[in-house]
XYZ file of C-alpha atoms in Angstrom:
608
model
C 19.606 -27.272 -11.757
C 21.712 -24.226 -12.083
C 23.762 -23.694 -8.221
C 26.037 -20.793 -8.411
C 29.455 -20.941 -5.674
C 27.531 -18.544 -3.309
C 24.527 -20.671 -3.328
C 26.541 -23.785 -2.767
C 28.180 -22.081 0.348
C 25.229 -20.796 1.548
C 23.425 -24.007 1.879
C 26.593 -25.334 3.619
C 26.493 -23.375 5.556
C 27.206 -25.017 9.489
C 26.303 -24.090 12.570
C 25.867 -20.434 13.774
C 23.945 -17.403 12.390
C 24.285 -16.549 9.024
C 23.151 -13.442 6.501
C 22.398 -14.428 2.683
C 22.245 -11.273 1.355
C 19.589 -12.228 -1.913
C 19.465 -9.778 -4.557
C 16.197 -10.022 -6.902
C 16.396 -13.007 -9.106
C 19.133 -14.786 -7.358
C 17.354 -18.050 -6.201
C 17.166 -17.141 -2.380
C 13.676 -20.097 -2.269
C 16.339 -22.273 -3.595
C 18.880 -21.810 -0.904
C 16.366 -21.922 1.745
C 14.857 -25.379 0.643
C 18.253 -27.086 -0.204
C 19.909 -25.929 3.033
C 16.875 -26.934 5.018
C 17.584 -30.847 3.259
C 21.364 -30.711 3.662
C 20.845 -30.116 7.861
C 18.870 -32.881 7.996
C 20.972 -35.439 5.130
C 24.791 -33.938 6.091
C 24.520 -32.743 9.733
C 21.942 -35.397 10.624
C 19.591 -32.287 12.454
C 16.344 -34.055 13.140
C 13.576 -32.191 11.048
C 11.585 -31.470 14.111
C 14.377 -29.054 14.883
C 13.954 -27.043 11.921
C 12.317 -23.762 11.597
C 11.334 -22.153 7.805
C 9.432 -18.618 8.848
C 8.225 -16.811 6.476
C 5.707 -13.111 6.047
C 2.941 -14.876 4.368
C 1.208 -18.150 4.008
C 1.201 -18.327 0.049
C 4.868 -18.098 0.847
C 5.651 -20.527 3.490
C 3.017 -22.856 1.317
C 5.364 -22.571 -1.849
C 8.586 -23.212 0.198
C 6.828 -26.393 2.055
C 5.940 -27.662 -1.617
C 8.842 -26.986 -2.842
C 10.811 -28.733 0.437
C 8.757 -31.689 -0.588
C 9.484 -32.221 -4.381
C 13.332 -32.642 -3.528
C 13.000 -34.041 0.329
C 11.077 -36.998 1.934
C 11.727 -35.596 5.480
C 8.711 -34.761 7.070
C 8.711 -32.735 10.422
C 9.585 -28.996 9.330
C 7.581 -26.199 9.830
C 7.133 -23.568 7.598
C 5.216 -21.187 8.756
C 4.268 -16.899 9.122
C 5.500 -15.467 11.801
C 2.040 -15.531 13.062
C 1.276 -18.746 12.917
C 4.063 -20.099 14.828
C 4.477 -17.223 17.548
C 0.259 -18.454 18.220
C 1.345 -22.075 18.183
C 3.758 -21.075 21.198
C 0.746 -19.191 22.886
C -1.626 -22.063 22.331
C 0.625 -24.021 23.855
C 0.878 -21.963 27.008
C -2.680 -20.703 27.768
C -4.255 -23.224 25.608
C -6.053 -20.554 23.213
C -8.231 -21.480 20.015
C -8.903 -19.322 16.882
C -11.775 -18.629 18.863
C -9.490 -16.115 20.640
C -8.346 -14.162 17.515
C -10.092 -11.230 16.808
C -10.964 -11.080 13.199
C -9.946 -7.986 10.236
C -13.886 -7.593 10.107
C -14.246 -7.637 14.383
C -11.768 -5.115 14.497
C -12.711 -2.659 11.803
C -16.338 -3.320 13.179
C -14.636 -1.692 17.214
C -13.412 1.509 15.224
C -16.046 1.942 13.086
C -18.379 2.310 16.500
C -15.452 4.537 17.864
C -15.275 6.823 15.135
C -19.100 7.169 14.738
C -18.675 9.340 17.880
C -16.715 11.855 15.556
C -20.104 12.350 13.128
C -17.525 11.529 10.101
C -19.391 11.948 6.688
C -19.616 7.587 6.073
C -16.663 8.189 3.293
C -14.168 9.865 5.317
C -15.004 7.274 8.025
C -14.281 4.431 5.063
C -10.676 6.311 4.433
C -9.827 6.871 8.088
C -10.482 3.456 9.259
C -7.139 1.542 7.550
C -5.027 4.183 8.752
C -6.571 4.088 11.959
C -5.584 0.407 12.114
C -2.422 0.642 10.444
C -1.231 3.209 12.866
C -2.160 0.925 15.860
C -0.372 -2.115 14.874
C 2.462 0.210 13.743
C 2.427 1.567 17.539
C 2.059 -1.756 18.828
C 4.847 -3.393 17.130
C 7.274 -0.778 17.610
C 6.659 -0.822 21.216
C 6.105 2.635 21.282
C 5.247 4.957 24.229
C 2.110 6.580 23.201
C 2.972 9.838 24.932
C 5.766 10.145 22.068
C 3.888 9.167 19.199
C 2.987 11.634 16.880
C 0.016 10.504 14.779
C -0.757 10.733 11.105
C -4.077 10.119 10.514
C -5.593 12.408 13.773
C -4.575 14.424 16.456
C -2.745 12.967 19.217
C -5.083 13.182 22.059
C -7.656 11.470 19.533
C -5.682 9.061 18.988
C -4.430 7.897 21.905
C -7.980 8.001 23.424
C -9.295 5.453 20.192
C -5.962 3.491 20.781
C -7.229 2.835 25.016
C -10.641 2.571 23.932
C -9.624 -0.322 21.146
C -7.422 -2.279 23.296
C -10.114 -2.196 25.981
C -12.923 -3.315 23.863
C -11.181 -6.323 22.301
C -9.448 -7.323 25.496
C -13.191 -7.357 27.531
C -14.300 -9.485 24.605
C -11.672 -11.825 25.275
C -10.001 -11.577 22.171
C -6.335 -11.070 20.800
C -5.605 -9.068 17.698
C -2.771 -9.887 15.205
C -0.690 -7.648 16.874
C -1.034 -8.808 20.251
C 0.126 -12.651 18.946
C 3.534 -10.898 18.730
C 3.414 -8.666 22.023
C 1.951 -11.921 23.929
C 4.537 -14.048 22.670
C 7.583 -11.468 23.893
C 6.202 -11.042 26.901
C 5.428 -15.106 27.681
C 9.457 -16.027 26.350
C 10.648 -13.169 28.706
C 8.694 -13.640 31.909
C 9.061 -17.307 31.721
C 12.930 -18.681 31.306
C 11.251 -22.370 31.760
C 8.816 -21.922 28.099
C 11.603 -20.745 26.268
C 14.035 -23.109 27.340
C 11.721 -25.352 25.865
C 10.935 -23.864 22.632
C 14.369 -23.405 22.143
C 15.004 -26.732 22.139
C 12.225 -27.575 19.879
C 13.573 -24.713 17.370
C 17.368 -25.861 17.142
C 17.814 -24.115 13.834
C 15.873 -20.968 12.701
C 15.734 -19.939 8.681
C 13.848 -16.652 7.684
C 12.841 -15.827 4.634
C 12.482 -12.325 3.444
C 14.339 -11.239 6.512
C 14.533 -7.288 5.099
C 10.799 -7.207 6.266
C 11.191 -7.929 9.503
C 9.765 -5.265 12.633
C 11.733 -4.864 15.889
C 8.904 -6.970 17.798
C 9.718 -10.461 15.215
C 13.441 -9.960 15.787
C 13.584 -9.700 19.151
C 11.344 -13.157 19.799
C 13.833 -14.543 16.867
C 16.746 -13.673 18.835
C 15.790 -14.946 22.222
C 14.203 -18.497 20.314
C 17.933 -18.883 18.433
C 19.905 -18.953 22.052
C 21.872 -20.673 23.270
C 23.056 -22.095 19.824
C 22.269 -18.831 17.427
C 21.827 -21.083 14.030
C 19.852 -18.378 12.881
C 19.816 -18.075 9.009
C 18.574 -14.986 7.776
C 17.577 -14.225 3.946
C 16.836 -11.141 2.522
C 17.517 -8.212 0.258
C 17.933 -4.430 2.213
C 17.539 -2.780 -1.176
C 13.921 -4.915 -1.377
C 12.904 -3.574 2.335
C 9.777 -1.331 1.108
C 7.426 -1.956 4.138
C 8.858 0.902 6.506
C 4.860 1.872 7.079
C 4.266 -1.559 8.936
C 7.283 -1.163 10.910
C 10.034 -2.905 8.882
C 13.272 -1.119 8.911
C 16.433 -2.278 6.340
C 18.611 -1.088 9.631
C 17.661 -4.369 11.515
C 19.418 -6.008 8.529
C 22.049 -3.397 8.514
C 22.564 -4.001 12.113
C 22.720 -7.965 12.031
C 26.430 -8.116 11.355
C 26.947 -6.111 14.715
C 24.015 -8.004 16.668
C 26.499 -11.199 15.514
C 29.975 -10.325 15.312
C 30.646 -13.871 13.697
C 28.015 -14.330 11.416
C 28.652 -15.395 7.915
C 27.844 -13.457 5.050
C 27.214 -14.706 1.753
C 26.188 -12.358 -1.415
C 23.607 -14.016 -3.880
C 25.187 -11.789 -6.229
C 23.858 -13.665 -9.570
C 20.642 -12.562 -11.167
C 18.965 -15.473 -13.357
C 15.840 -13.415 -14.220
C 16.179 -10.043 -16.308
C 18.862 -9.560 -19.002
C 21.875 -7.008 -18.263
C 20.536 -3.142 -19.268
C 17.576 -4.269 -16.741
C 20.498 -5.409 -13.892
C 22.345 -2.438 -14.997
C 20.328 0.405 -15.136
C 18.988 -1.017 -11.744
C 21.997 -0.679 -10.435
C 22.649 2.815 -11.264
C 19.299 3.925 -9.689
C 19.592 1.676 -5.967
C 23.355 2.923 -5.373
C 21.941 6.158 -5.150
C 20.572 5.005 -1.255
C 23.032 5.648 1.452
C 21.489 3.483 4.085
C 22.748 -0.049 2.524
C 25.192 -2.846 2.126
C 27.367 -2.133 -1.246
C 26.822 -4.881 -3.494
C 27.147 -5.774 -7.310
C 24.357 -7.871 -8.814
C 25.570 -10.087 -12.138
C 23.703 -10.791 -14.963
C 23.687 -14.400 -15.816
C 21.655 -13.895 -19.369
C 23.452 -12.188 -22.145
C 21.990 -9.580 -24.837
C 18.620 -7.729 -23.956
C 16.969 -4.588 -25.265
C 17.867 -1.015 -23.465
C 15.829 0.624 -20.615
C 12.808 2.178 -22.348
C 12.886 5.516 -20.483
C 10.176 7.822 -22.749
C 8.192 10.981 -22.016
C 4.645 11.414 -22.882
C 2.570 14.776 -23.153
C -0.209 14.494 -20.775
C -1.747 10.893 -18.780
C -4.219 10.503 -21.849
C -1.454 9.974 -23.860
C 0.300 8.170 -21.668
C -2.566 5.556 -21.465
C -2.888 5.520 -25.129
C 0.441 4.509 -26.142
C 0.492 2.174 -22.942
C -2.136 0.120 -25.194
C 0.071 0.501 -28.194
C 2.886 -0.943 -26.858
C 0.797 -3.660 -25.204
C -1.052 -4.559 -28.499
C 2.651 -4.310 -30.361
C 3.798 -6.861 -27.553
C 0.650 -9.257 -28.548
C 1.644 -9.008 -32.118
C 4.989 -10.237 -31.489
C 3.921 -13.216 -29.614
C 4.441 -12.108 -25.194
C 0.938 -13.784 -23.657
C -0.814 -11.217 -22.138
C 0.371 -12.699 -18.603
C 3.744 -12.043 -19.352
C 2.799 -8.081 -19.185
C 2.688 -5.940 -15.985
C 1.773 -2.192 -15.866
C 3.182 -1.007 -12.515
C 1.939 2.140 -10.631
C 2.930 3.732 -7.587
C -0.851 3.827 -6.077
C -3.814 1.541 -6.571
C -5.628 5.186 -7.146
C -2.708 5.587 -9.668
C -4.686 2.422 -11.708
C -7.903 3.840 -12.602
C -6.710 5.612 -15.613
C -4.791 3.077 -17.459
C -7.762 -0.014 -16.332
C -10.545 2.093 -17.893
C -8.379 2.516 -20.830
C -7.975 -1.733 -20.870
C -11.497 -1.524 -20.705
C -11.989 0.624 -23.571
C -9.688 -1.280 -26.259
C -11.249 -4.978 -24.593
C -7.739 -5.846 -23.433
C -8.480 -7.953 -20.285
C -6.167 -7.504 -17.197
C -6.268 -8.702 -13.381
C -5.628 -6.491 -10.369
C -3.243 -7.156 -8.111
C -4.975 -4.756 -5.631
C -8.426 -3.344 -5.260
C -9.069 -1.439 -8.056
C -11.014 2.103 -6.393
C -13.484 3.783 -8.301
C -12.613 7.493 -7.902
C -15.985 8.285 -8.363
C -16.821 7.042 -5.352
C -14.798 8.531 -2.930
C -16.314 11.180 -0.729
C -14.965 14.400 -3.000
C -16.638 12.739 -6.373
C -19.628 12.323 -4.112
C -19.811 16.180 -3.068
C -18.981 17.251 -5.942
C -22.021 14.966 -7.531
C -24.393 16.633 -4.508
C -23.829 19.696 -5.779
C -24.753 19.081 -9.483
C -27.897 16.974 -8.518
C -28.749 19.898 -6.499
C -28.472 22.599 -9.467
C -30.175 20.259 -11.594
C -32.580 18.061 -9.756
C -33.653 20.042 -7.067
C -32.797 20.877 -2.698
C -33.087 16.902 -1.900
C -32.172 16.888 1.940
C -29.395 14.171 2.371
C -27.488 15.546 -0.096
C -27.936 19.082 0.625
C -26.745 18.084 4.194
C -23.789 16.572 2.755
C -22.230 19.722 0.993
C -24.114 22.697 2.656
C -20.910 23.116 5.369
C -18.623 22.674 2.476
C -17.176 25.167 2.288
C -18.364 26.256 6.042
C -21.339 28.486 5.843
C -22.279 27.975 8.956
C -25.762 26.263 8.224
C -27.267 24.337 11.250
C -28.742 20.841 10.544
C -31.833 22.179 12.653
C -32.760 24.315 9.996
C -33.552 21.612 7.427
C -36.171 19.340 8.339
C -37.771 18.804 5.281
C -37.089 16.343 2.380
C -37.167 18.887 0.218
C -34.802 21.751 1.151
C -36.207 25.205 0.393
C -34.423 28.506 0.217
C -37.791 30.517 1.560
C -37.455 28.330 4.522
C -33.832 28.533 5.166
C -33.751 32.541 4.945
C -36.849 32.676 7.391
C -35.090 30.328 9.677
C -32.029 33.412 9.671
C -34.346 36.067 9.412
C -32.518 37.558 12.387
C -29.037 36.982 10.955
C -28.298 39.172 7.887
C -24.967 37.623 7.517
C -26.119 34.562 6.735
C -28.689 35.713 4.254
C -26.093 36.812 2.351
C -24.533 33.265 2.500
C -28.422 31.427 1.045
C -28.295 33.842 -1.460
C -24.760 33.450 -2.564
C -25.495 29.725 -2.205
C -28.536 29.810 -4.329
C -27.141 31.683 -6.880
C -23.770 29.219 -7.052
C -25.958 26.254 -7.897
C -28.046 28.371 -10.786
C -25.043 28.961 -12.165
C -23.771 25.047 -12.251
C -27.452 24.172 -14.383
C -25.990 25.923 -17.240
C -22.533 24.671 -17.308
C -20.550 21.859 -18.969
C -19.021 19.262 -16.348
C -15.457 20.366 -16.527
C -16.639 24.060 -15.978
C -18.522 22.622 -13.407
C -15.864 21.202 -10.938
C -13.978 24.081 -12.009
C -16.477 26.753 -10.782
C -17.070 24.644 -7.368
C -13.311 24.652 -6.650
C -12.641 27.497 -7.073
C -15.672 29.678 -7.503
C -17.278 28.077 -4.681
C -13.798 27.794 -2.523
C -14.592 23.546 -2.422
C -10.814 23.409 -2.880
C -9.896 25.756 0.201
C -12.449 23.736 2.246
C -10.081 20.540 1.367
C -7.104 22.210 2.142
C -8.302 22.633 5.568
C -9.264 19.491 5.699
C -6.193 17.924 5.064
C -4.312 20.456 7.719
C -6.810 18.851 10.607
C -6.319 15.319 9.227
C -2.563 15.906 8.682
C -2.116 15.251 4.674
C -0.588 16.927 2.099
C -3.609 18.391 0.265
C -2.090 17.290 -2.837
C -3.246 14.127 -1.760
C -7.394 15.468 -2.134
C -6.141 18.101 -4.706
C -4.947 15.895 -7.181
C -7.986 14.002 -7.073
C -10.487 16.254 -7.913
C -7.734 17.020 -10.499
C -8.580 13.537 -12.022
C -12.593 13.835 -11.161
C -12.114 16.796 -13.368
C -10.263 15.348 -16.019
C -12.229 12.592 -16.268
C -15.244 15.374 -17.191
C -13.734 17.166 -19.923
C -14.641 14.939 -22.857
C -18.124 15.294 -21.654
C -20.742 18.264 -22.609
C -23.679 17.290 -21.152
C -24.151 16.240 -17.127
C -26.144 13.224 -19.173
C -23.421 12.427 -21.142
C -20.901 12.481 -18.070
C -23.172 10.409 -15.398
C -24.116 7.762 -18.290
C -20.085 7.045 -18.618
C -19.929 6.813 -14.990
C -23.179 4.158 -14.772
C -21.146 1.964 -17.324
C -18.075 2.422 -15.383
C -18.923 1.294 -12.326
C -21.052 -1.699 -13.976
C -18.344 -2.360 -15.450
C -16.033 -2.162 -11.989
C -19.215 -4.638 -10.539
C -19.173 -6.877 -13.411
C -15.389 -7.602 -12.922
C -15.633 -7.615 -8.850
C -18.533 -10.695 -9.271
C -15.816 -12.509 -11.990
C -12.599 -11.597 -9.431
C -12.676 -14.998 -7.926
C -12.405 -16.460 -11.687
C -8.897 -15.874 -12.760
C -8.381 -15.112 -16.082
C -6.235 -17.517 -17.908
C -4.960 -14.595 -20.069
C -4.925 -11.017 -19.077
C -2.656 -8.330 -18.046
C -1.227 -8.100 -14.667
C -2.006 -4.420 -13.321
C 0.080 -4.143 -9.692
C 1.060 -1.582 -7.148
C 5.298 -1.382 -6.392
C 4.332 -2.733 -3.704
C 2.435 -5.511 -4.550
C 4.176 -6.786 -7.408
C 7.457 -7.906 -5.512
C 7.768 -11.239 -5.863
C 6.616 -11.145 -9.203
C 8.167 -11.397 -12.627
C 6.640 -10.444 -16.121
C 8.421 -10.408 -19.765
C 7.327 -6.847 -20.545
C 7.018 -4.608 -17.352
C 5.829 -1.199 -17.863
C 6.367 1.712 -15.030
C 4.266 4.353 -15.484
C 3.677 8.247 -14.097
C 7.275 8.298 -12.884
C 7.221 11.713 -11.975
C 8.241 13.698 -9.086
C 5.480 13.660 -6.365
C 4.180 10.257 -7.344
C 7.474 8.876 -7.283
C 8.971 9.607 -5.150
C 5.700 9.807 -3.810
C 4.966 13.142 -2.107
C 4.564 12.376 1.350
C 8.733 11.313 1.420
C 9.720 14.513 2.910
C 12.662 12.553 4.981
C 15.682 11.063 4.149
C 14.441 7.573 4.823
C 11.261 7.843 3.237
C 13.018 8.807 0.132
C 15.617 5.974 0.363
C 12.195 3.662 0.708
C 10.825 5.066 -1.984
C 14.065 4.462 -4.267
C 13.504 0.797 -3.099
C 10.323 0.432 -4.190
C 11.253 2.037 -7.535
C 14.178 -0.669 -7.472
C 11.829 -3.218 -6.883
C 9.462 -2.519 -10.068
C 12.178 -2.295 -12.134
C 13.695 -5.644 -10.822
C 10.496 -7.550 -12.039
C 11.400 -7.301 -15.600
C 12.634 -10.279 -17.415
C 13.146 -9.196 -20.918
C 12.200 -5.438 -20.953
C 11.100 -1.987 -19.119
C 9.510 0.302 -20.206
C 9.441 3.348 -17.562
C 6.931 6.115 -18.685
C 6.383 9.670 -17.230
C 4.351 12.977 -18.391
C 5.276 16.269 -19.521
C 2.040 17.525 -17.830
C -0.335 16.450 -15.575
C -3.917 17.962 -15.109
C -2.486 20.695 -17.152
C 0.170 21.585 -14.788
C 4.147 21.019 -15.589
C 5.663 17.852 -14.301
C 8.982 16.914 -13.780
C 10.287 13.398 -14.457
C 11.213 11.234 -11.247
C 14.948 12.511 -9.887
C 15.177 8.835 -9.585
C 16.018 8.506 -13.741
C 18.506 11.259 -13.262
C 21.142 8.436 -14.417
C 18.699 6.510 -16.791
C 17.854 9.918 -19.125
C 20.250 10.949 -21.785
C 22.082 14.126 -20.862
């Protein structure tokens, strides 16, 4: 077993706090098991004294297994941040998991809230995470609610949903995840006696992944490690990419100042990738203003340069994606040794149906969405089945107010929507004639067209795409965000002439999508890794490709801030960080037949 000096200090570490600053590849889950043995061997620290804390339980479970393979001690606890902060509240008012209120509980309390907002069942579907996310965000934060400014609704909306929330699951009984950490700060503070105690119990404090941390964790950490402060922190503030669930690299920053005589040791030895991966990392994270300097070593020698190469348009992009991948084969990488990273799970859908289409099999790390059925595919699909199929009701109810025209839902009461009806109904209202006939006419029109001239004519001809820009003004998005969807909906269409042709594609695609949904819980011994940024840290692949590193992707668009853009440089860092051997970084010329610029993050990484 390889130890490097800063390793060997770092699990020498005495008493006191301590920083291990960890860069990517630097054997932080070593440090944190092989300190956690030499308290107990060299310092004689009972194990029942030790805390391991951790963000997940795949994690903590991986770090107790690992404890175990070089330690007989038995008595730690590794454990989320979660789990133990419940422990100490199970202790106090003697709660059971009886008292947590479930993912599927909670989503069920805003569904009913939302319902009162007549949201087409879609747009409910979208709102509903952000909903959530924004309330835990809120929560954690310990923000006042008359100074938060949401992003999902209106303020007064919101704040009425937040009380409304908090006072269903509270009558129930029940305690979100969210509330295990506001519960917990509020028990430790209010009661000197139940801290003394657990403070006792938790003599010595080691977090993993520490960069993650929100402002509610480290201030029940801090009041836990007193009197003694042998709190050993881990982490990377260039790897800090979850600023949307609270976690801010300036607690890290700040940890030095919160402990004026902390130790800190730099991990500054990569074992994974080979030096032009280090390197050209390097150049891209020193970019970010908001960090500790630091210079990460390579330990393996030789390596391939960066591929940094432009492609024409996505289509290409996708096919020489399987190129390179089948080229990769050929030379011997397994298939599970190759990731294809995108900034978006959305961003997935191209590159998985082309997998699909050349048999190469792959696993996602994330849900894979089908596009098509996201509420714009699905107006977009009422309107053709309308031009083609005839007025059915439901659907004509779904798109006749998109674009507004002002059409009540008391003038349609049949299953079959007729014009006749509709312009007796406004016999009285010229205005509105005018707005049946234009309607009527808009959907003869569609009958004769191809698909792509299809979406085309209802974006634009039909003003569908001004209706989702003012959409996206009341729900407070970019409308890039719905824009360059039905920029993909309509990409997707143009090898298609007939509506036959185009809806028999999309019956195989989403059998296809079912098929591999029904097989997700076998994992395939072989197959391609496909991964968000975000959800392919901790990972590490052979052959990583990054692809559609443009500008407005990533970056990703909504980083209109400083610190979103430093984030978003992060996350870029972390992708490239996962590559052992070699990266690839792709990015377009065009997209949706509009100019693209490459990512201003491979400003150093592009020849001059």
């Amino acid at each position: 077993m390889q130890i490097s000096n800063a390793q060997s200090r770092a699990i020498a570490h005495g008493k006191g706090p301590a920083m291990v600053l960890a860069g990517p590849g630097s054997g932080k889950t070593l440090v944190i098991t092989q300190r956690t043995k030499y308290l107990i061997e060299k310092h004689r620290v009972s194990p029942r004294e030790i805390l391991v804390i951790t963000f997940t339980r795949a994690a903590a479970q991986e770090m107790q297994n690992r404890f175990a393979k070089i330690s007989g001690a038995k008595g730690v606890i590794f454990g989320t941040f979660h789990a133990v902060f419940f422990s100490i509240l199970k202790a106090a008012y003697r709660f059971t998991s009886a008292n947590i209120l479930s993912e599927e509980k909670k989503y069920q309390i805003l569904q009913q809230l939302l319902r009162e907002y007549r949201l087409n069942p879609a747009e409910e579907k979208e709102l509903l995470p952000e909903l959530a996310a924004e309330i835990s965000l809120v929560k954690n934060e310990q923000i006042d609610l008359a100074h938060y400014y949401s992003r999902s609704c209106p303020e007064e909306r919101f704040r009425m949903l937040f009380a409304r929330y908090e006072q269903a699951h509270k009558e129930m009984g029940l305690l979100d995840f969210d509330d295990m950490l506001v519960c917990t700060y509020e028990l430790l503070r209010e009661r000197e006696d139940i801290l003394a105690a657990w403070q006792q119990r938790f003599r010595y404090i080691l977090v993993d992944e520490f960069q993650d941390i929100n402002l509610l964790q480290y201030e029940i950490l801090k009041m836990l490690a007193k009197p003694e402060d042998n709190l050993f922190i881990v982490g990377d503030d260039d790897q800090s990419i979850y600023r949307f669930r609270g976690a801010k690299p300036e607690i890290m920053l700040n940890f030095p100042k919160d402990y004026p005589g902390a130790e800190m040791i730099l991990l500054d030895m990569n074992f994974r990738s080979t030096a032009p991966v280090i390197q050209s990392a390097q150049l891209v994270i020193e970019e970010n203003r908001n960090r500790f300097p630091k210079k990460i070593l390579h330990v393996r020698t030789g390596g391939v340069a960066v591929d940094v190469r432009q492609l024409e348009h996505q289509e290409h992009e996708s096919l020489y994606l399987v190129k390179c991948i089948q080229k990769c084969v050929e030379a011997g990488v397994p298939l599970t040794e190759i990731a294809v990273l995108m900034r978006t799970n959305q961003g997935a859908g191209p590159f998985a149906q082309r997998l699909m289409e050349f048999n190469l099999p792959f696993e996602m790390r994330d849900a894979l969405p089908n596009i098509y059925e996201h509420w714009i595919a699905k107006d977009i699909f009422a309107y053709l089945h309308l031009a083609r199929a005839g007025l059915d009701r439901a659907e004509f109810l779904q798109v006749m107010n998109r674009p507004t025209r002002y059409f009540s839902r008391d003038s349609i009461d049949a299953p079959v929507v007729s014009f006749e009806t509709l312009r007796t109904y406004y016999e009285e209202k010229e205005w509105m004639l005018d707005r049946i006939d234009r309607m009527e006419q808009d959907l003869k029109l569609l009958a004769g067209m191809t698909p792509y001239a299809a979406v085309n004519y209802i974006r634009y001809g039909m003003q569908y795409e001004e209706y989702l820009k003012e959409y996206a003004k009341s729900r407070r998005m970019k409308s890039e965000e719905l824009t360059d969807l039905i920029d993909e909906i309509q990409q997707c269409a143009k090898p298609f002439h007939t509506y036959e042709e185009w809806f028999e594609h999309l019956r195989a695609y989403k059998e296809a999508l079912e098929e591999r949904k029904q097989n997700g819980s076998q994992k395939k011994e072989d197959a391609i890794t496909l991964a968000t940024l975000h959800s392919s840290k901790g990972l590490e692949f052979t052959e990583v490709f990054l692809v559609d590193v443009n500008e407005g992707v990533i970056p990703h668009r909504k980083a209109s801030v400083e610190a979103d853009l430093e984030e978003e440089r992060r996350l870029f860092y972390v992708g490239m960080t996962r590559a052992k051997d070699r990266l690839h970084i792709f990015y377009v010329k065009e997209r949706y037949g509009k100019e693209a610029e490459p990512s201003q993050f491979l400003e150093k990484l592009l020849p001059e």
